[in-house]
Amino acid sequence: DLNIIDLFDRENGIVKASIYSDPDVYKLEMERIFSRSWLFLGHEGQIPKFGDFLVTTMAEDSVIVSRQGDGTITAILNQCRHRGNRLCLADMGNSKSFRCTYHGWVYNSAGGLVGMPHETDGYHNKLNKAEWGAIRVPRVEIHKGLIFGNWDAEAPALSAALGDVAWYLDAFLDGAEGGIELSGPHRHHVKCNWKWQAEQHGTDFYHAAISHNSALTALNPPGAPPTSFEYTQTPDETGYQFGMPELGHGAAGWFPARNDGLVRFAPAPAPAYLGGPAREEMRARLGDIRTDEMGSLVMTVFPNLSLNRAARYLRVWQPRGPNRTEVVHYIILDKKMPEEVKDAIVRGTSFSFNASGLFEQDDSENVALCHRGASEGHISRQTPLNVQMGLGFGGPHPDFPGQINHVYAEEGARAFYSHWQDLLMGGAK
Ligand code: FES
């Protein structure tokens, strides 16, 4: 009975509050978005050797991601085909097979059913094991070390789904020889719908000066360079926002911004390293624009992967019902960094953005309160909400791909909901 066209008015930038809590919307999202989109599974560096595996979720479905003997990566549903028990209870490890703990069916790491107790006297050798393997994620592709999976065997290639957002994403991945590695994950839950965090990370710099005022003021030591907060107080504050409505991606960044960003709050030697040799290497590899003008880049790869460059995190917003999100948080490190720099960055990022981080608490409270405001109450659920900032003022830019607007805009949010709506209506993938 959903009238999907009424949920988001893209011409006027109006979203209906019920999209954040309606169980029917959530059910359709599982079917038409999370079963058809490329979803982040992990990083290649987490499973370098044959038999290495990690367990993650694709929305609500638990999957095992494994390195095979030929170097390829497979992903299978973490579900026994006998009675549905989990095949693996660990988060990661090394195993070339998974044995169900209930009755003992055994699967290889590519999902093939290879044996079970009482195959002869119980099943009389009649069970066709080839038909009862674990469900395989049909598409797994890699972008510069990031592993993505897609339940839709007919989905366009990952490169097509990323499109122009790859140019922004690569600012996180290509800044140092040898690439990145991920520290973590850390996990915590927030009482809000998954879209709040995913959409806001692709669009909202508007909140920072207000929401993070206390944290930024408290953290800025006397005589230190200006914080981002102070940039927002100057008349020449600027920056860009990038939206890609045909694919749902969004990104934003303030200018100028230093690449050491929030990690300046990390203990030594992180700030010196990030502002010194790492920055010059980044300039040589990525060019001036992505070095000097995108240090504060925050972005969302549709539907639920977000990255923050200044805080050096990558995270996935995993839906856990319409009213709860599991935040899966990793810290991005350059693989070749000295160990003491890695350690300092982990401390600095955890101090600012993590379950107990100063800024995280501001943001988590915002989205939880927005969720309550939009979902508790019959009248509240019918309210039109405003996504109009900068509407009609976007356009192309000679240096950046996508639809470009001022940093104080909701170009990314409108891109997010446009693609979200297209998918719900069964349209463009
Ligand atoms: Fe897995 Fe029975 S549920 S072997």
CSV table of C-alpha atoms and ligand atoms in Angstrom, one decimal:
chain,number,residue,atom,x,y,z
A,1,ASP,CA,0.0,0.0,0.0
A,2,LEU,CA,3.0,2.3,0.0
A,3,ASN,CA,2.8,5.3,-2.2
A,4,ILE,CA,6.6,5.6,-2.8
A,5,ILE,CA,6.4,8.7,-4.9
A,6,ASP,CA,4.9,10.6,-1.9
A,7,LEU,CA,7.8,9.6,0.4
A,8,PHE,CA,10.2,12.0,-1.2
A,9,ASP,CA,9.4,15.1,-3.3
A,10,ARG,CA,12.7,15.6,-5.1
A,11,GLU,CA,11.5,18.7,-7.0
A,12,ASN,CA,10.8,20.5,-3.7
A,13,GLY,CA,13.2,18.8,-1.3
A,14,ILE,CA,10.6,17.3,1.1
A,15,VAL,CA,10.9,14.0,2.8
A,16,LYS,CA,8.1,12.3,4.8
A,17,ALA,CA,9.0,11.6,8.4
A,18,SER,CA,7.5,8.1,8.3
A,19,ILE,CA,10.3,6.8,6.1
A,20,TYR,CA,12.4,6.4,9.2
A,21,SER,CA,10.1,4.1,11.1
A,22,ASP,CA,7.5,2.6,8.8
A,23,PRO,CA,8.1,-1.2,8.9
A,24,ASP,CA,6.8,-1.5,5.4
A,25,VAL,CA,9.4,1.0,4.1
A,26,TYR,CA,12.1,-0.9,6.0
A,27,LYS,CA,10.9,-4.3,4.5
A,28,LEU,CA,11.0,-2.8,1.0
A,29,GLU,CA,14.5,-1.4,1.6
A,30,MET,CA,15.7,-4.9,2.5
A,31,GLU,CA,14.2,-6.3,-0.7
A,32,ARG,CA,15.0,-3.6,-3.2
A,33,ILE,CA,18.0,-1.7,-1.8
A,34,PHE,CA,20.1,-4.1,0.3
A,35,SER,CA,19.5,-7.1,-1.9
A,36,ARG,CA,20.4,-5.2,-5.0
A,37,SER,CA,23.2,-2.8,-4.1
A,38,TRP,CA,26.9,-3.2,-3.6
A,39,LEU,CA,27.6,-3.5,0.1
A,40,PHE,CA,30.9,-3.1,1.9
A,41,LEU,CA,32.2,-6.4,3.3
A,42,GLY,CA,35.8,-5.6,4.4
A,43,HIS,CA,39.3,-4.9,3.3
A,44,GLU,CA,41.6,-7.4,1.5
A,45,GLY,CA,44.2,-6.9,4.1
A,46,GLN,CA,42.0,-8.4,6.8
A,47,ILE,CA,42.1,-11.8,5.0
A,48,PRO,CA,45.5,-12.0,3.3
A,49,LYS,CA,46.1,-15.8,3.4
A,50,PHE,CA,44.2,-18.9,2.2
A,51,GLY,CA,41.6,-19.8,4.8
A,52,ASP,CA,41.5,-16.4,6.4
A,53,PHE,CA,37.9,-15.3,7.0
A,54,LEU,CA,35.9,-12.5,8.5
A,55,VAL,CA,32.2,-12.5,9.5
A,56,THR,CA,30.1,-9.4,8.7
A,57,THR,CA,26.6,-8.6,7.7
A,58,MET,CA,24.9,-7.5,4.5
A,59,ALA,CA,22.2,-5.5,6.2
A,60,GLU,CA,20.7,-8.1,8.5
A,61,ASP,CA,22.2,-11.2,6.8
A,62,SER,CA,25.3,-12.6,8.4
A,63,VAL,CA,28.0,-13.6,5.8
A,64,ILE,CA,31.4,-15.3,5.9
A,65,VAL,CA,34.0,-13.7,3.7
A,66,SER,CA,36.9,-16.0,2.9
A,67,ARG,CA,40.2,-16.0,1.0
A,68,GLN,CA,40.3,-19.1,-1.3
A,69,GLY,CA,43.4,-21.1,-2.4
A,70,ASP,CA,43.5,-19.4,-5.7
A,71,GLY,CA,43.6,-16.0,-4.1
A,72,THR,CA,40.0,-15.0,-4.9
A,73,ILE,CA,37.5,-14.0,-2.2
A,74,THR,CA,34.1,-15.6,-1.7
A,75,ALA,CA,31.2,-14.7,0.5
A,76,ILE,CA,28.6,-17.1,1.8
A,77,LEU,CA,25.5,-16.8,3.9
A,78,ASN,CA,26.4,-17.8,7.5
A,79,GLN,CA,23.5,-20.2,7.6
A,80,CYS,CA,23.4,-24.0,7.8
A,81,ARG,CA,21.1,-25.5,5.1
A,82,HIS,CA,19.9,-28.2,7.5
A,83,ARG,CA,18.0,-26.1,10.1
A,84,GLY,CA,19.4,-22.6,9.7
A,85,ASN,CA,21.9,-22.5,12.5
A,86,ARG,CA,24.9,-20.1,12.1
A,87,LEU,CA,27.9,-21.8,10.6
A,88,CYS,CA,30.5,-19.6,12.2
A,89,LEU,CA,30.3,-17.9,15.6
A,90,ALA,CA,33.7,-16.2,15.5
A,91,ASP,CA,34.3,-12.7,14.1
A,92,MET,CA,37.4,-13.7,12.1
A,93,GLY,CA,40.0,-16.4,11.9
A,94,ASN,CA,41.5,-19.0,9.6
A,95,SER,CA,39.6,-22.1,8.6
A,96,LYS,CA,39.2,-23.9,5.3
A,97,SER,CA,35.9,-25.4,6.5
A,98,PHE,CA,32.9,-24.6,8.8
A,99,ARG,CA,31.2,-27.3,10.8
A,100,CYS,CA,27.7,-26.6,12.1
A,101,THR,CA,27.6,-26.9,15.9
A,102,TYR,CA,24.1,-28.4,15.9
A,103,HIS,CA,24.3,-31.7,14.0
A,104,GLY,CA,27.7,-31.3,12.3
A,105,TRP,CA,27.1,-30.6,8.6
A,106,VAL,CA,30.4,-29.5,7.2
A,107,TYR,CA,30.9,-26.9,4.4
A,108,ASN,CA,34.1,-25.7,2.7
A,109,SER,CA,34.8,-22.0,2.9
A,110,ALA,CA,33.3,-21.5,-0.6
A,111,GLY,CA,30.0,-22.9,0.7
A,112,GLY,CA,30.1,-26.4,-0.7
A,113,LEU,CA,28.5,-29.0,1.5
A,114,VAL,CA,31.2,-31.7,1.9
A,115,GLY,CA,29.8,-34.1,4.5
A,116,MET,CA,27.6,-34.7,7.5
A,117,PRO,CA,27.3,-37.3,10.3
A,118,HIS,CA,25.2,-40.4,9.4
A,119,GLU,CA,25.3,-39.7,5.7
A,120,THR,CA,24.9,-43.5,5.1
A,121,ASP,CA,22.6,-44.7,7.8
A,122,GLY,CA,20.6,-41.5,8.2
A,123,TYR,CA,20.3,-40.2,4.7
A,124,HIS,CA,21.0,-43.5,2.9
A,125,ASN,CA,23.5,-41.8,0.7
A,126,LYS,CA,20.5,-40.1,-1.1
A,127,LEU,CA,21.2,-36.5,-0.1
A,128,ASN,CA,22.5,-34.6,-3.1
A,129,LYS,CA,25.2,-32.5,-1.4
A,130,ALA,CA,25.6,-30.3,-4.5
A,131,GLU,CA,22.1,-29.0,-4.0
A,132,TRP,CA,22.5,-28.2,-0.3
A,133,GLY,CA,25.6,-25.9,-0.2
A,134,ALA,CA,25.5,-22.6,1.8
A,135,ILE,CA,23.9,-19.8,-0.2
A,136,ARG,CA,26.7,-18.0,-2.1
A,137,VAL,CA,26.8,-14.2,-2.5
A,138,PRO,CA,26.8,-14.2,-6.3
A,139,ARG,CA,28.9,-11.1,-6.9
A,140,VAL,CA,32.1,-10.1,-5.0
A,141,GLU,CA,34.3,-7.4,-6.4
A,142,ILE,CA,37.1,-5.3,-5.1
A,143,HIS,CA,37.9,-1.6,-5.4
A,144,LYS,CA,41.5,-0.8,-4.3
A,145,GLY,CA,41.4,-3.3,-1.5
A,146,LEU,CA,37.8,-2.6,-0.4
A,147,ILE,CA,35.7,-5.7,-0.8
A,148,PHE,CA,32.0,-5.4,-1.8
A,149,GLY,CA,29.3,-8.0,-2.3
A,150,ASN,CA,26.0,-7.9,-4.1
A,151,TRP,CA,23.1,-10.4,-3.9
A,152,ASP,CA,21.9,-9.4,-7.3
A,153,ALA,CA,23.7,-11.6,-9.9
A,154,GLU,CA,22.6,-9.2,-12.7
A,155,ALA,CA,23.8,-6.0,-10.9
A,156,PRO,CA,26.0,-3.6,-12.9
A,157,ALA,CA,29.7,-3.9,-12.1
A,158,LEU,CA,31.0,-2.3,-8.9
A,159,SER,CA,32.9,0.3,-10.9
A,160,ALA,CA,29.6,1.4,-12.6
A,161,ALA,CA,27.9,1.6,-9.2
A,162,LEU,CA,30.6,3.8,-7.8
A,163,GLY,CA,30.9,6.0,-10.8
A,164,ASP,CA,32.3,9.4,-10.1
A,165,VAL,CA,32.4,8.8,-6.4
A,166,ALA,CA,35.5,6.7,-6.9
A,167,TRP,CA,37.4,10.0,-7.4
A,168,TYR,CA,36.5,11.1,-3.9
A,169,LEU,CA,36.8,7.6,-2.4
A,170,ASP,CA,40.3,7.2,-3.7
A,171,ALA,CA,41.4,10.3,-1.7
A,172,PHE,CA,41.1,7.9,1.3
A,173,LEU,CA,42.8,4.9,-0.5
A,174,ASP,CA,45.5,6.2,-2.7
A,175,GLY,CA,47.4,8.8,-0.6
A,176,ALA,CA,50.4,6.5,0.2
A,177,GLU,CA,52.4,3.8,-1.5
A,178,GLY,CA,51.2,0.4,-0.3
A,179,GLY,CA,47.6,1.5,0.4
A,180,ILE,CA,45.7,1.3,3.6
A,181,GLU,CA,44.8,-1.1,6.3
A,182,LEU,CA,41.9,-1.0,8.7
A,183,SER,CA,42.1,-1.1,12.5
A,184,GLY,CA,39.0,-2.6,14.2
A,185,PRO,CA,36.1,-2.9,14.0
A,186,HIS,CA,34.5,-1.4,17.0
A,187,ARG,CA,30.8,-1.8,17.2
A,188,HIS,CA,28.0,0.1,19.0
A,189,HIS,CA,24.3,0.6,18.5
A,190,VAL,CA,22.3,3.8,18.1
A,191,LYS,CA,18.5,4.0,18.4
A,192,CYS,CA,17.8,5.4,15.0
A,193,ASN,CA,17.0,4.3,11.5
A,194,TRP,CA,20.0,3.5,9.3
A,195,LYS,CA,19.2,6.4,6.9
A,196,TRP,CA,19.8,9.1,9.4
A,197,GLN,CA,23.6,8.4,9.6
A,198,ALA,CA,24.1,7.3,6.0
A,199,GLU,CA,22.4,10.3,4.6
A,200,GLN,CA,23.8,12.8,7.0
A,201,HIS,CA,27.4,11.7,6.4
A,202,GLY,CA,27.0,12.5,2.7
A,203,THR,CA,25.6,15.9,3.2
A,204,ASP,CA,25.7,17.7,6.6
A,205,PHE,CA,28.4,20.1,7.5
A,206,TYR,CA,25.6,22.4,8.7
A,207,HIS,CA,25.5,20.9,12.2
A,208,ALA,CA,29.2,21.1,13.1
A,209,ALA,CA,29.6,24.6,14.4
A,210,ILE,CA,26.5,24.2,16.6
A,211,SER,CA,26.6,20.6,17.7
A,212,HIS,CA,30.4,20.4,18.2
A,213,ASN,CA,30.9,23.8,19.7
A,214,SER,CA,31.7,22.6,23.2
A,215,ALA,CA,33.9,19.7,22.1
A,216,LEU,CA,35.9,21.9,19.6
A,217,THR,CA,36.3,24.7,22.1
A,218,ALA,CA,37.4,22.4,24.8
A,219,LEU,CA,39.9,20.6,22.6
A,220,ASN,CA,41.6,23.6,21.0
A,221,PRO,CA,44.7,24.4,23.1
A,222,PRO,CA,45.8,28.0,23.5
A,223,GLY,CA,47.9,29.2,20.5
A,224,ALA,CA,46.9,26.2,18.4
A,225,PRO,CA,45.9,26.7,14.7
A,226,PRO,CA,42.2,27.4,14.1
A,227,THR,CA,39.9,24.5,14.4
A,228,SER,CA,37.2,23.8,11.8
A,229,PHE,CA,34.8,25.4,14.2
A,230,GLU,CA,36.6,28.7,13.7
A,231,TYR,CA,36.5,28.4,10.0
A,232,THR,CA,32.7,28.4,10.2
A,233,GLN,CA,32.8,31.7,12.1
A,234,THR,CA,34.8,33.6,9.4
A,235,PRO,CA,33.1,35.5,6.5
A,236,ASP,CA,35.2,33.6,3.9
A,237,GLU,CA,34.1,30.2,5.0
A,238,THR,CA,33.6,28.0,2.0
A,239,GLY,CA,33.7,24.5,0.8
A,240,TYR,CA,31.8,22.2,-1.5
A,241,GLN,CA,29.2,19.6,-1.5
A,242,PHE,CA,28.9,16.9,-4.0
A,243,GLY,CA,25.8,14.9,-4.9
A,244,MET,CA,25.3,12.1,-7.4
A,245,PRO,CA,21.5,11.6,-7.6
A,246,GLU,CA,21.7,8.8,-10.3
A,247,LEU,CA,23.8,6.7,-7.9
A,248,GLY,CA,22.9,8.0,-4.4
A,249,HIS,CA,26.4,9.1,-3.3
A,250,GLY,CA,27.2,12.3,-1.5
A,251,ALA,CA,30.2,14.1,-0.1
A,252,ALA,CA,31.2,17.4,1.4
A,253,GLY,CA,34.2,19.2,2.7
A,254,TRP,CA,35.2,22.6,4.1
A,255,PHE,CA,38.0,24.7,2.6
A,256,PRO,CA,40.6,25.2,3.7
A,257,ALA,CA,41.2,22.2,5.8
A,258,ARG,CA,44.3,20.5,6.9
A,259,ASN,CA,44.8,16.9,6.2
A,260,ASP,CA,45.9,16.2,9.8
A,261,GLY,CA,42.3,17.3,10.6
A,262,LEU,CA,40.9,16.1,13.9
A,263,VAL,CA,43.8,13.7,14.3
A,264,ARG,CA,45.8,16.8,15.4
A,265,PHE,CA,44.3,15.9,18.7
A,266,ALA,CA,46.2,12.6,18.5
A,267,PRO,CA,49.3,12.3,20.6
A,268,ALA,CA,52.7,12.7,19.0
A,269,PRO,CA,54.1,11.7,16.6
A,270,ALA,CA,50.9,11.6,14.5
A,271,PRO,CA,50.4,15.3,13.7
A,272,ALA,CA,54.0,15.7,12.7
A,273,TYR,CA,53.9,12.7,10.4
A,274,LEU,CA,50.6,13.5,8.8
A,275,GLY,CA,51.5,17.2,8.2
A,276,GLY,CA,55.0,16.3,7.0
A,277,PRO,CA,56.2,13.4,4.8
A,278,ALA,CA,52.7,11.9,4.5
A,279,ARG,CA,51.3,15.1,3.2
A,280,GLU,CA,54.0,15.6,0.6
A,281,GLU,CA,53.6,12.0,-0.7
A,282,MET,CA,49.8,12.6,-0.8
A,283,ARG,CA,50.4,15.7,-2.9
A,284,ALA,CA,52.6,13.8,-5.4
A,285,ARG,CA,50.0,10.9,-5.7
A,286,LEU,CA,46.7,12.8,-5.5
A,287,GLY,CA,47.4,16.3,-6.7
A,288,ASP,CA,46.9,19.7,-5.0
A,289,ILE,CA,43.1,19.7,-5.0
A,290,ARG,CA,42.6,16.4,-3.1
A,291,THR,CA,45.5,17.3,-0.8
A,292,ASP,CA,44.8,20.9,0.0
A,293,GLU,CA,41.0,21.2,-0.5
A,294,MET,CA,39.6,17.9,0.7
A,295,GLY,CA,41.3,17.3,4.1
A,296,SER,CA,37.9,17.4,5.8
A,297,LEU,CA,36.1,15.3,3.2
A,298,VAL,CA,33.1,13.3,4.6
A,299,MET,CA,31.2,11.1,2.3
A,300,THR,CA,28.7,8.3,1.9
A,301,VAL,CA,28.9,5.6,-0.7
A,302,PHE,CA,25.3,4.5,-1.2
A,303,PRO,CA,23.7,2.9,0.6
A,304,ASN,CA,25.5,2.6,4.0
A,305,LEU,CA,29.3,3.0,3.8
A,306,SER,CA,30.6,6.3,5.1
A,307,LEU,CA,34.1,7.8,5.5
A,308,ASN,CA,35.6,10.8,7.3
A,309,ARG,CA,39.0,11.9,6.2
A,310,ALA,CA,39.9,14.3,9.0
A,311,ALA,CA,39.0,11.7,11.6
A,312,ARG,CA,40.3,8.8,9.4
A,313,TYR,CA,37.4,6.5,9.9
A,314,LEU,CA,35.4,4.2,7.7
A,315,ARG,CA,32.1,2.8,9.0
A,316,VAL,CA,29.1,0.9,7.9
A,317,TRP,CA,25.6,1.7,9.1
A,318,GLN,CA,24.0,-1.8,9.5
A,319,PRO,CA,20.2,-1.8,9.7
A,320,ARG,CA,18.9,-3.6,12.8
A,321,GLY,CA,15.2,-3.1,12.3
A,322,PRO,CA,13.6,0.3,11.4
A,323,ASN,CA,14.5,1.8,14.8
A,324,ARG,CA,18.1,0.7,15.4
A,325,THR,CA,21.5,0.9,13.7
A,326,GLU,CA,24.7,-1.0,14.4
A,327,VAL,CA,27.7,1.2,13.8
A,328,VAL,CA,30.6,-0.8,12.5
A,329,HIS,CA,33.6,1.5,12.9
A,330,TYR,CA,37.2,1.1,11.5
A,331,ILE,CA,40.1,3.4,11.6
A,332,ILE,CA,42.0,4.0,8.4
A,333,LEU,CA,45.8,3.7,8.6
A,334,ASP,CA,48.4,3.8,5.8
A,335,LYS,CA,49.9,0.4,5.7
A,336,LYS,CA,53.5,1.7,5.7
A,337,MET,CA,53.1,4.1,8.7
A,338,PRO,CA,55.5,3.6,11.6
A,339,GLU,CA,53.8,1.6,14.4
A,340,GLU,CA,54.0,4.5,16.8
A,341,VAL,CA,52.1,6.7,14.3
A,342,LYS,CA,49.4,4.1,13.8
A,343,ASP,CA,49.0,3.8,17.6
A,344,ALA,CA,48.7,7.6,18.0
A,345,ILE,CA,46.1,7.8,15.2
A,346,VAL,CA,44.0,5.0,16.7
A,347,ARG,CA,44.1,6.9,20.1
A,348,GLY,CA,43.3,10.2,18.4
A,349,THR,CA,40.4,8.9,16.3
A,350,SER,CA,39.0,6.9,19.2
A,351,PHE,CA,39.1,10.0,21.4
A,352,SER,CA,37.1,12.0,18.9
A,353,PHE,CA,34.9,9.6,16.9
A,354,ASN,CA,34.1,6.2,18.4
A,355,ALA,CA,31.5,4.9,20.9
A,356,SER,CA,32.9,7.1,23.6
A,357,GLY,CA,34.4,9.9,21.4
A,358,LEU,CA,33.7,13.5,22.2
A,359,PHE,CA,32.2,14.3,18.7
A,360,GLU,CA,30.5,10.9,18.4
A,361,GLN,CA,28.4,11.6,21.4
A,362,ASP,CA,27.1,14.8,19.9
A,363,ASP,CA,26.3,13.1,16.6
A,364,SER,CA,24.7,10.0,18.1
A,365,GLU,CA,22.5,12.2,20.3
A,366,ASN,CA,21.4,14.3,17.3
A,367,VAL,CA,20.4,11.3,15.1
A,368,ALA,CA,18.7,9.5,18.1
A,369,LEU,CA,16.7,12.6,18.9
A,370,CYS,CA,15.8,13.2,15.2
A,371,HIS,CA,14.6,9.6,15.0
A,372,ARG,CA,12.4,10.0,18.1
A,373,GLY,CA,11.1,13.3,16.8
A,374,ALA,CA,10.2,11.8,13.5
A,375,SER,CA,8.8,8.5,14.6
A,376,GLU,CA,7.1,8.8,18.0
A,377,GLY,CA,3.6,10.1,17.5
A,378,HIS,CA,0.9,9.8,14.8
A,379,ILE,CA,1.1,13.4,13.7
A,380,SER,CA,4.9,13.4,13.9
A,381,ARG,CA,5.1,10.5,11.5
A,382,GLN,CA,3.1,12.4,8.9
A,383,THR,CA,5.1,15.6,9.0
A,384,PRO,CA,7.0,16.8,5.9
A,385,LEU,CA,10.6,17.4,6.7
A,386,ASN,CA,12.8,20.0,5.0
A,387,VAL,CA,15.7,18.9,2.7
A,388,GLN,CA,15.8,22.2,0.7
A,389,MET,CA,19.1,23.8,1.5
A,390,GLY,CA,20.8,25.0,-1.7
A,391,LEU,CA,18.0,23.5,-3.9
A,392,GLY,CA,18.4,24.9,-7.4
A,393,PHE,CA,21.8,26.3,-6.8
A,394,GLY,CA,23.9,23.2,-7.7
A,395,GLY,CA,25.7,22.6,-11.0
A,396,PRO,CA,28.8,21.3,-12.6
A,397,HIS,CA,32.3,22.4,-11.5
A,398,PRO,CA,35.5,22.2,-13.6
A,399,ASP,CA,37.5,20.5,-10.9
A,400,PHE,CA,35.1,18.1,-9.2
A,401,PRO,CA,32.8,15.3,-10.5
A,402,GLY,CA,29.1,15.3,-9.6
A,403,GLN,CA,26.5,17.9,-8.9
A,404,ILE,CA,28.3,20.6,-7.0
A,405,ASN,CA,26.9,23.0,-4.4
A,406,HIS,CA,28.1,25.2,-1.5
A,407,VAL,CA,29.2,23.2,1.5
A,408,TYR,CA,26.1,24.5,3.3
A,409,ALA,CA,23.6,22.6,1.1
A,410,GLU,CA,21.7,19.4,1.1
A,411,GLU,CA,22.8,18.3,-2.3
A,412,GLY,CA,24.1,15.0,-0.9
A,413,ALA,CA,20.8,14.3,1.0
A,414,ARG,CA,18.7,14.9,-2.1
A,415,ALA,CA,21.0,12.6,-4.1
A,416,PHE,CA,20.7,9.9,-1.5
A,417,TYR,CA,16.9,10.0,-1.4
A,418,SER,CA,16.5,10.3,-5.1
A,419,HIS,CA,18.4,7.0,-5.7
A,420,TRP,CA,16.7,5.5,-2.6
A,421,GLN,CA,13.3,6.3,-4.1
A,422,ASP,CA,14.3,5.0,-7.6
A,423,LEU,CA,15.3,1.7,-6.1
A,424,LEU,CA,12.2,1.4,-4.0
A,425,MET,CA,10.2,1.9,-7.1
A,426,GLY,CA,12.1,-0.9,-8.7
A,427,GLY,CA,14.0,1.3,-11.1
A,428,ALA,CA,17.7,2.1,-11.6
A,429,LYS,CA,20.1,-0.1,-9.8
B,1,FES,FE1,23.3,-27.4,11.0
B,1,FES,FE2,21.6,-29.3,11.7
B,1,FES,S1,21.3,-27.2,11.8
B,1,FES,S2,23.6,-29.5,11.0
